[in-house]
Short mmCIF file of C-alpha atoms and ligand atoms in Angstrom, two decimals:
data_model
loop_
_atom_site.label_atom_id
_atom_site.label_comp_id
_atom_site.label_asym_id
_atom_site.label_seq_id
_atom_site.Cartn_x
_atom_site.Cartn_y
_atom_site.Cartn_z
CA MET A 1064 -28.75 -51.70 -24.52
CA SER A 1065 -25.82 -49.43 -23.85
CA LYS A 1066 -25.72 -45.91 -25.32
CA ARG A 1067 -22.72 -44.54 -27.17
CA VAL A 1068 -21.30 -41.30 -25.82
CA CYS A 1069 -18.57 -39.48 -27.72
CA VAL A 1070 -16.34 -37.30 -25.53
CA ILE A 1071 -14.37 -34.31 -26.78
CA GLU A 1072 -12.18 -32.54 -24.21
CA GLY A 1073 -10.97 -29.75 -26.60
CA ASP A 1074 -8.49 -27.17 -25.32
CA GLY A 1075 -7.55 -25.36 -22.10
CA ILE A 1076 -9.76 -26.13 -19.15
CA GLY A 1077 -11.77 -28.46 -21.39
CA ARG A 1078 -8.99 -30.96 -20.56
CA GLU A 1079 -9.63 -30.50 -16.86
CA VAL A 1080 -13.40 -30.22 -16.58
CA VAL A 1081 -14.27 -33.07 -19.03
CA PRO A 1082 -12.21 -35.66 -17.13
CA ALA A 1083 -13.91 -34.36 -13.92
CA ALA A 1084 -17.36 -34.94 -15.45
CA LEU A 1085 -16.31 -38.38 -16.70
CA SER A 1086 -15.25 -39.43 -13.23
CA VAL A 1087 -18.60 -38.32 -11.88
CA LEU A 1088 -20.41 -40.20 -14.65
CA ALA A 1089 -18.33 -43.32 -13.87
CA ALA A 1090 -19.59 -43.22 -10.29
CA LEU A 1091 -23.13 -43.48 -11.63
CA ARG A 1092 -22.38 -46.77 -13.41
CA LEU A 1093 -24.61 -46.01 -16.36
CA PRO A 1094 -24.92 -48.25 -19.42
CA PHE A 1095 -22.81 -45.84 -21.58
CA ASP A 1096 -19.90 -46.70 -23.82
CA TYR A 1097 -17.52 -43.79 -24.09
CA THR A 1098 -15.35 -42.96 -27.14
CA LEU A 1099 -12.81 -40.14 -27.09
CA ALA A 1100 -12.47 -37.87 -30.13
CA LYS A 1101 -10.26 -34.86 -30.88
CA ALA A 1102 -11.12 -31.33 -31.82
CA GLY A 1103 -9.95 -27.80 -31.25
CA TYR A 1104 -6.81 -25.73 -31.57
CA GLY A 1105 -4.55 -28.34 -30.05
CA CYS A 1106 -5.87 -30.87 -32.56
CA TYR A 1107 -5.23 -28.32 -35.34
CA GLN A 1108 -1.61 -27.88 -34.21
CA GLU A 1109 -1.15 -31.66 -34.12
CA CYS A 1110 -2.87 -32.72 -37.37
CA GLY A 1111 -3.71 -29.55 -39.28
CA ASP A 1112 -7.44 -29.85 -38.74
CA SER A 1113 -9.55 -28.37 -35.91
CA ILE A 1114 -12.39 -30.77 -36.55
CA PRO A 1115 -11.22 -33.95 -38.33
CA ALA A 1116 -13.72 -35.92 -40.41
CA ALA A 1117 -13.20 -38.88 -38.02
CA THR A 1118 -14.47 -36.71 -35.15
CA VAL A 1119 -17.54 -35.58 -37.07
CA ALA A 1120 -18.23 -39.22 -37.91
CA ALA A 1121 -17.77 -40.32 -34.29
CA CYS A 1122 -20.22 -37.61 -33.16
CA ARG A 1123 -22.74 -38.74 -35.85
CA GLU A 1124 -22.50 -42.33 -34.76
CA ALA A 1125 -22.85 -41.50 -31.06
CA ASP A 1126 -26.17 -41.23 -29.25
CA ALA A 1127 -24.85 -38.09 -27.55
CA VAL A 1128 -21.68 -36.01 -27.29
CA LEU A 1129 -20.01 -34.45 -24.23
CA PHE A 1130 -18.00 -31.47 -25.37
CA GLY A 1131 -15.58 -29.45 -23.22
CA ALA A 1132 -14.39 -26.20 -24.76
CA VAL A 1133 -12.11 -25.12 -27.63
CA THR A 1134 -9.83 -22.16 -28.17
CA THR A 1135 -10.42 -19.96 -31.23
CA PRO A 1136 -6.96 -18.87 -32.35
CA PRO A 1137 -6.58 -15.33 -33.71
CA ASP A 1138 -6.39 -14.87 -37.46
CA ILE A 1139 -5.92 -18.20 -39.09
CA PRO A 1140 -7.63 -17.87 -42.51
CA GLY A 1141 -10.26 -20.49 -43.06
CA TYR A 1142 -10.01 -21.81 -39.48
CA LYS A 1143 -13.14 -23.83 -38.62
CA SER A 1144 -14.66 -23.63 -35.14
CA ALA A 1145 -15.11 -27.19 -33.96
CA ILE A 1146 -18.34 -26.58 -32.03
CA ILE A 1147 -19.97 -24.47 -34.74
CA THR A 1148 -19.08 -26.98 -37.39
CA LEU A 1149 -20.54 -29.79 -35.29
CA ARG A 1150 -23.78 -27.88 -34.62
CA LYS A 1151 -24.14 -27.36 -38.40
CA GLU A 1152 -23.11 -30.90 -39.48
CA LEU A 1153 -25.54 -32.50 -37.07
CA ASP A 1154 -28.26 -29.92 -37.58
CA LEU A 1155 -28.60 -29.26 -33.83
CA TYR A 1156 -31.44 -26.73 -34.00
CA ALA A 1157 -32.42 -26.59 -30.33
CA ASN A 1158 -30.25 -24.94 -27.77
CA LEU A 1159 -31.32 -25.78 -24.23
CA ARG A 1160 -30.15 -23.63 -21.37
CA PRO A 1161 -31.39 -24.71 -17.96
CA THR A 1162 -31.12 -22.24 -15.08
CA ARG A 1163 -31.58 -23.62 -11.65
CA SER A 1164 -30.93 -22.21 -8.18
CA LEU A 1165 -28.21 -24.30 -6.50
CA GLY A 1166 -27.73 -22.27 -3.35
CA VAL A 1167 -24.69 -20.24 -4.38
CA PRO A 1168 -24.31 -17.43 -1.83
CA GLY A 1169 -25.31 -14.06 -3.27
CA TYR A 1170 -27.49 -15.47 -6.07
CA ARG A 1171 -31.20 -16.06 -6.45
CA GLU A 1172 -33.16 -18.87 -4.81
CA GLY A 1173 -36.16 -20.70 -6.22
CA VAL A 1174 -35.25 -20.44 -9.95
CA ASP A 1175 -35.78 -23.56 -12.03
CA LEU A 1176 -36.34 -22.76 -15.68
CA THR A 1177 -35.05 -23.83 -19.09
CA ILE A 1178 -34.74 -21.55 -22.08
CA VAL A 1179 -35.20 -23.41 -25.40
CA ARG A 1180 -33.64 -21.30 -28.13
CA GLU A 1181 -33.93 -21.86 -31.88
CA ASN A 1182 -30.34 -22.23 -33.06
CA THR A 1183 -30.30 -22.20 -36.85
CA GLU A 1184 -32.36 -19.27 -38.20
CA GLY A 1185 -33.80 -15.92 -37.12
CA LEU A 1186 -31.41 -12.99 -37.17
CA TYR A 1187 -28.38 -15.36 -37.19
CA SER A 1188 -29.19 -16.80 -40.63
CA GLY A 1189 -26.03 -15.15 -41.96
CA GLN A 1190 -27.89 -13.06 -44.53
CA GLU A 1191 -26.41 -9.65 -44.00
CA GLU A 1192 -25.79 -6.98 -46.55
CA ASP A 1193 -23.50 -3.94 -46.48
CA LEU A 1194 -24.94 -1.32 -48.77
CA GLY A 1195 -22.58 1.48 -47.88
CA ASP A 1196 -24.39 3.82 -45.54
CA VAL A 1197 -27.09 1.25 -44.94
CA ALA A 1198 -26.60 -2.34 -43.72
CA THR A 1199 -29.28 -4.92 -43.36
CA ALA A 1200 -29.75 -8.38 -41.81
CA LYS A 1201 -32.53 -10.68 -42.96
CA ARG A 1202 -34.53 -12.35 -40.19
CA VAL A 1203 -35.57 -15.73 -41.53
CA ILE A 1204 -38.32 -17.57 -39.66
CA THR A 1205 -39.78 -20.74 -41.12
CA ARG A 1206 -42.79 -22.81 -40.15
CA LYS A 1207 -40.52 -25.91 -40.06
CA GLY A 1208 -37.96 -24.19 -37.81
CA SER A 1209 -40.63 -22.83 -35.51
CA GLU A 1210 -42.52 -26.10 -35.36
CA ARG A 1211 -39.50 -28.22 -34.39
CA ILE A 1212 -38.26 -25.82 -31.74
CA ALA A 1213 -41.70 -25.59 -30.21
CA ARG A 1214 -42.00 -29.34 -30.19
CA ALA A 1215 -38.56 -29.63 -28.54
CA ALA A 1216 -39.79 -27.25 -25.80
CA PHE A 1217 -43.06 -29.12 -25.17
CA GLU A 1218 -41.26 -32.53 -25.29
CA LEU A 1219 -38.81 -31.27 -22.72
CA ALA A 1220 -41.64 -29.99 -20.51
CA ARG A 1221 -43.37 -33.36 -20.75
CA ARG A 1222 -40.18 -35.34 -20.10
CA GLU A 1223 -39.33 -33.29 -17.03
CA GLY A 1224 -42.90 -33.07 -15.73
CA ARG A 1225 -43.01 -29.23 -16.16
CA PRO A 1226 -46.38 -27.61 -16.14
CA ARG A 1227 -45.93 -24.66 -18.48
CA VAL A 1228 -44.25 -23.39 -21.64
CA THR A 1229 -44.01 -19.62 -22.23
CA ILE A 1230 -43.74 -18.62 -25.91
CA VAL A 1231 -41.58 -15.48 -26.11
CA HIS A 1232 -41.72 -13.21 -29.19
CA LYS A 1233 -42.29 -9.63 -30.36
CA ALA A 1234 -45.21 -10.26 -32.67
CA ASN A 1235 -46.73 -6.82 -32.00
CA VAL A 1236 -43.86 -5.26 -33.94
CA LEU A 1237 -42.31 -8.09 -35.99
CA ARG A 1238 -45.73 -9.07 -37.26
CA LYS A 1239 -44.68 -11.36 -40.06
CA THR A 1240 -41.67 -13.21 -38.59
CA CYS A 1241 -42.64 -13.34 -34.93
CA GLY A 1242 -46.25 -13.75 -36.05
CA LEU A 1243 -45.37 -16.99 -37.85
CA PHE A 1244 -43.29 -18.19 -34.91
CA ARG A 1245 -46.10 -17.45 -32.41
CA ARG A 1246 -48.86 -19.05 -34.51
CA THR A 1247 -46.83 -22.13 -35.14
CA ALA A 1248 -45.82 -22.56 -31.51
CA PHE A 1249 -49.42 -22.25 -30.38
CA ALA A 1250 -50.45 -24.85 -33.01
CA VAL A 1251 -47.84 -27.24 -31.60
CA ALA A 1252 -49.15 -26.56 -28.07
CA LYS A 1253 -52.48 -28.16 -29.09
CA ASP A 1254 -50.70 -31.52 -29.15
CA TYR A 1255 -49.79 -31.06 -25.44
CA PRO A 1256 -53.04 -30.52 -23.64
CA ASP A 1257 -51.32 -31.54 -20.39
CA ILE A 1258 -49.05 -28.51 -20.59
CA THR A 1259 -50.15 -24.88 -20.28
CA ALA A 1260 -48.98 -22.66 -23.09
CA ASP A 1261 -48.80 -18.94 -22.59
CA GLU A 1262 -46.88 -16.07 -24.19
CA MET A 1263 -44.86 -12.99 -23.36
CA LEU A 1264 -43.23 -10.20 -25.32
CA VAL A 1265 -39.47 -10.44 -25.20
CA ASP A 1266 -38.88 -7.06 -23.56
CA ALA A 1267 -41.36 -7.86 -20.77
CA MET A 1268 -39.68 -11.25 -20.44
CA ALA A 1269 -36.25 -9.62 -19.92
CA MET A 1270 -37.79 -7.65 -17.03
CA ARG A 1271 -39.72 -10.53 -15.53
CA LEU A 1272 -36.58 -12.69 -15.53
CA ILE A 1273 -35.10 -10.21 -13.05
CA ARG A 1274 -38.27 -9.51 -11.12
CA ASP A 1275 -39.76 -12.99 -10.59
CA PRO A 1276 -37.81 -15.72 -12.43
CA GLU A 1277 -39.26 -18.40 -10.19
CA LYS A 1278 -42.59 -17.98 -11.97
CA PHE A 1279 -41.26 -19.47 -15.26
CA SER A 1280 -40.66 -23.04 -16.19
CA VAL A 1281 -39.88 -23.49 -19.92
CA ILE A 1282 -39.34 -20.55 -22.24
CA VAL A 1283 -39.26 -21.10 -26.02
CA THR A 1284 -38.04 -18.39 -28.37
CA THR A 1285 -36.16 -17.41 -31.56
CA ASN A 1286 -32.39 -17.33 -31.95
CA LEU A 1287 -31.35 -13.80 -30.97
CA PHE A 1288 -33.90 -13.40 -28.16
CA GLY A 1289 -32.87 -16.76 -26.76
CA ASP A 1290 -29.18 -15.87 -26.91
CA ILE A 1291 -29.69 -12.77 -24.87
CA LEU A 1292 -32.25 -14.12 -22.40
CA SER A 1293 -30.18 -17.26 -21.65
CA ASP A 1294 -27.09 -15.28 -20.77
CA GLU A 1295 -29.26 -13.00 -18.58
CA ALA A 1296 -30.83 -16.00 -16.84
CA SER A 1297 -27.44 -17.67 -16.13
CA MET A 1298 -26.39 -14.68 -14.02
CA LEU A 1299 -29.36 -15.17 -11.67
CA VAL A 1300 -27.91 -18.43 -10.25
CA GLY A 1301 -24.10 -18.33 -10.47
CA GLY A 1302 -22.86 -17.38 -13.91
CA LEU A 1303 -20.47 -19.09 -16.33
CA GLY A 1304 -19.06 -21.68 -13.95
CA LEU A 1305 -22.51 -23.24 -13.55
CA ALA A 1306 -24.03 -22.65 -17.02
CA ALA A 1307 -24.57 -25.81 -19.09
CA ALA A 1308 -26.21 -26.17 -22.50
CA GLY A 1309 -27.55 -28.86 -24.75
CA ASN A 1310 -27.62 -28.70 -28.55
CA ILE A 1311 -30.26 -31.01 -29.76
CA GLY A 1312 -31.21 -32.25 -33.25
CA GLU A 1313 -33.35 -35.02 -34.72
CA ARG A 1314 -30.50 -37.53 -34.71
CA GLY A 1315 -27.92 -36.34 -32.25
CA ALA A 1316 -27.10 -34.03 -29.35
CA ILE A 1317 -24.09 -32.24 -27.90
CA PHE A 1318 -23.89 -31.23 -24.24
CA GLU A 1319 -21.36 -28.64 -23.12
CA PRO A 1320 -20.51 -26.01 -20.56
CA VAL A 1321 -21.32 -22.57 -21.89
CA HIS A 1322 -17.88 -21.25 -20.97
CA GLY A 1323 -14.79 -21.35 -23.21
CA SER A 1324 -11.31 -22.75 -22.77
CA ALA A 1325 -10.32 -20.11 -20.19
CA PRO A 1326 -6.60 -19.84 -21.07
CA ASP A 1327 -6.10 -17.51 -18.12
CA ILE A 1328 -6.67 -20.33 -15.60
CA ALA A 1329 -5.92 -23.41 -17.74
CA GLY A 1330 -3.46 -25.86 -16.16
CA LYS A 1331 -3.79 -24.37 -12.67
CA GLY A 1332 -6.30 -26.93 -11.33
CA VAL A 1333 -8.82 -24.25 -10.28
CA ALA A 1334 -11.42 -24.47 -13.08
CA ASN A 1335 -14.96 -24.99 -11.91
CA PRO A 1336 -16.04 -28.40 -13.20
CA LEU A 1337 -19.69 -27.97 -12.24
CA ALA A 1338 -20.94 -26.52 -15.54
CA THR A 1339 -19.58 -29.62 -17.32
CA ILE A 1340 -21.01 -31.94 -14.65
CA LEU A 1341 -24.36 -30.24 -15.08
CA ALA A 1342 -23.96 -30.69 -18.87
CA ALA A 1343 -23.38 -34.41 -18.14
CA ALA A 1344 -26.67 -34.39 -16.17
CA LEU A 1345 -28.44 -33.01 -19.25
CA LEU A 1346 -26.85 -35.72 -21.35
CA CYS A 1347 -28.15 -38.36 -18.92
CA SER A 1348 -31.64 -36.92 -19.08
CA TYR A 1349 -31.51 -36.87 -22.86
CA LEU A 1350 -30.42 -40.51 -22.97
CA GLY A 1351 -33.36 -41.49 -20.82
CA GLU A 1352 -31.44 -41.73 -17.49
CA GLN A 1353 -33.69 -39.25 -15.77
CA GLU A 1354 -33.02 -40.57 -12.32
CA ALA A 1355 -29.23 -40.28 -12.83
CA ALA A 1356 -29.74 -36.73 -14.02
CA GLU A 1357 -31.71 -35.82 -10.88
CA ARG A 1358 -29.13 -37.50 -8.65
CA LEU A 1359 -26.37 -35.52 -10.30
CA ASN A 1360 -28.24 -32.24 -9.94
CA ARG A 1361 -28.92 -33.00 -6.27
CA ALA A 1362 -25.28 -33.93 -5.67
CA VAL A 1363 -24.08 -30.61 -7.23
CA ALA A 1364 -26.58 -28.67 -5.07
CA SER A 1365 -25.46 -30.41 -1.92
CA VAL A 1366 -21.77 -29.75 -2.59
CA ILE A 1367 -22.58 -26.06 -3.09
CA ARG A 1368 -24.71 -25.99 0.10
CA ASP A 1369 -21.75 -27.61 1.97
CA GLY A 1370 -19.64 -24.66 0.86
CA ILE A 1371 -17.21 -26.63 -1.28
CA LEU A 1372 -16.87 -23.82 -3.78
CA PRO A 1373 -14.34 -23.13 -6.49
CA PRO A 1374 -12.79 -19.65 -6.72
CA ASP A 1375 -15.25 -18.35 -9.36
CA LEU A 1376 -18.07 -18.98 -6.83
CA GLY A 1377 -16.21 -17.36 -3.94
CA GLY A 1378 -14.46 -20.38 -2.45
CA SER A 1379 -10.99 -21.94 -2.73
CA ALA A 1380 -11.63 -25.57 -3.70
CA GLY A 1381 -9.81 -26.80 -6.79
CA THR A 1382 -11.23 -28.82 -9.68
CA GLN A 1383 -10.34 -32.13 -8.11
CA GLU A 1384 -11.65 -31.31 -4.66
CA VAL A 1385 -15.00 -30.16 -6.08
CA THR A 1386 -15.17 -33.27 -8.27
CA ARG A 1387 -14.41 -35.63 -5.34
CA ALA A 1388 -17.07 -33.87 -3.31
CA VAL A 1389 -19.69 -34.46 -6.08
CA VAL A 1390 -18.77 -38.15 -6.27
CA ALA A 1391 -18.98 -38.42 -2.48
CA ALA A 1392 -22.37 -36.71 -2.52
CA LEU A 1393 -23.64 -39.20 -5.07
P1 NAI B 1571 -14.08 -18.09 -21.31
O1 NAI B 1571 -15.45 -18.59 -21.01
O2 NAI B 1571 -13.09 -19.13 -21.65
O3 NAI B 1571 -13.54 -17.31 -20.04
C1 NAI B 1571 -14.17 -16.08 -19.52
C2 NAI B 1571 -13.70 -15.88 -18.08
O4 NAI B 1571 -14.44 -16.79 -17.25
C3 NAI B 1571 -12.25 -16.11 -17.82
O5 NAI B 1571 -11.76 -15.18 -16.85
C4 NAI B 1571 -12.21 -17.50 -17.30
O6 NAI B 1571 -11.13 -17.80 -16.47
C5 NAI B 1571 -13.53 -17.62 -16.54
N1 NAI B 1571 -14.06 -18.99 -16.58
C6 NAI B 1571 -14.66 -19.62 -17.66
N2 NAI B 1571 -14.98 -20.84 -17.37
C7 NAI B 1571 -14.59 -21.04 -16.06
C8 NAI B 1571 -14.69 -22.15 -15.18
N3 NAI B 1571 -15.19 -23.36 -15.54
N4 NAI B 1571 -14.19 -22.03 -13.95
C9 NAI B 1571 -13.65 -20.81 -13.56
N5 NAI B 1571 -13.54 -19.74 -14.31
C10 NAI B 1571 -14.02 -19.89 -15.62
O7 NAI B 1571 -14.26 -17.02 -22.43
P2 NAI B 1571 -13.07 -16.18 -23.22
O8 NAI B 1571 -11.98 -15.83 -22.26
O9 NAI B 1571 -13.82 -15.11 -23.90
O10 NAI B 1571 -12.50 -17.16 -24.30
C11 NAI B 1571 -11.39 -18.01 -24.17
C12 NAI B 1571 -11.32 -18.95 -25.37
O11 NAI B 1571 -12.45 -19.83 -25.35
C13 NAI B 1571 -11.37 -18.21 -26.73
O12 NAI B 1571 -10.44 -18.83 -27.58
C14 NAI B 1571 -12.79 -18.39 -27.15
O13 NAI B 1571 -12.92 -18.33 -28.53
C15 NAI B 1571 -13.14 -19.72 -26.62
N6 NAI B 1571 -14.53 -20.00 -26.37
C16 NAI B 1571 -15.04 -21.23 -26.66
C17 NAI B 1571 -16.31 -21.62 -26.41
C18 NAI B 1571 -16.73 -23.00 -26.71
O14 NAI B 1571 -15.89 -23.88 -26.87
N7 NAI B 1571 -18.03 -23.32 -26.81
C19 NAI B 1571 -17.25 -20.69 -25.83
C20 NAI B 1571 -16.70 -19.42 -25.48
C21 NAI B 1571 -15.37 -19.08 -25.76
MG1 MG B 1572 -24.25 -16.03 -25.97
#
């Protein structure tokens, strides 16, 4: 049975890197039906809506979404961010950020880990208060939120044949909130006897990610900690041009490059398409096409090892040249 994939290019380099990823997917001849949908600032200028209801519906109906990037315009009152709206509408509570060494000169070798970040609660619950000389933010951790993110991490480990999940928290200080997260995650771990569960305090984790990142496999943590650790991790292996993310919920998922619409290079044909191609690999894995995902990852690694690098990775290959090289490597 073919799977329905909704594709949103968005703005700026989203319109260059998404077509690149689609041509790579086409070469894999997967049983996917693609639908194009509109979102972003260009869409707003055309039809007065940055995220039309039809696009939300198309994303809901799809088995997965490939999303490029959107521009956030300055100062339009009430302007809705397409990606944030979609994450909320589809309740995409798990943010997956894989970090894998691909042989980029000057970056770390031997890293192959995924950070699974809770994406709906924690310190980003939006419950802040300005009390004059005091301001507070409420850190909301729930058993339900902790349970489903832990399960997402252990399921990912099982699907990808990974041996270990590290639960990252600060329960020695945040005894109630991190305490609940930690307890719940270890309770979920009992359902996965084939996978080792261990734990680390977040500050130690920040250090260990620099010292010996190759020792970690899957890291599961709360919203703010995951936000910071995942950006830190991406810089070990090549930075923004290679960073891909998945946003996963119970009934849907969006895969995207971590970067934005890069107006400074849009239209020049030099955008690095590899982050979006790696996002497409995550989409394949999510839709059960594990072998296609691995082929894609290997093709990207071989292009990098052959030195066909875009400017952001120190080379001079354009978007098209990199894309053709990935297709050839497949
Ligand atoms: P950005 O990620 O678009 O660009 C930051 C820098 O990295 C720029 O110098 C850019 O040229 C470079 N860069 C990014 N992706 C690249 C790629 N694939 N290849 C080569 N170089 C790349 O972030 P910035 O400049 O802060 O934001 C630009 C716009 O994108 C803003 O409107 C922002 O709101 C939006 N944005 C959208 C995101 C999304 O759609 N999820 C995420 C981040 C920003
Ligand atoms: Mg971030």
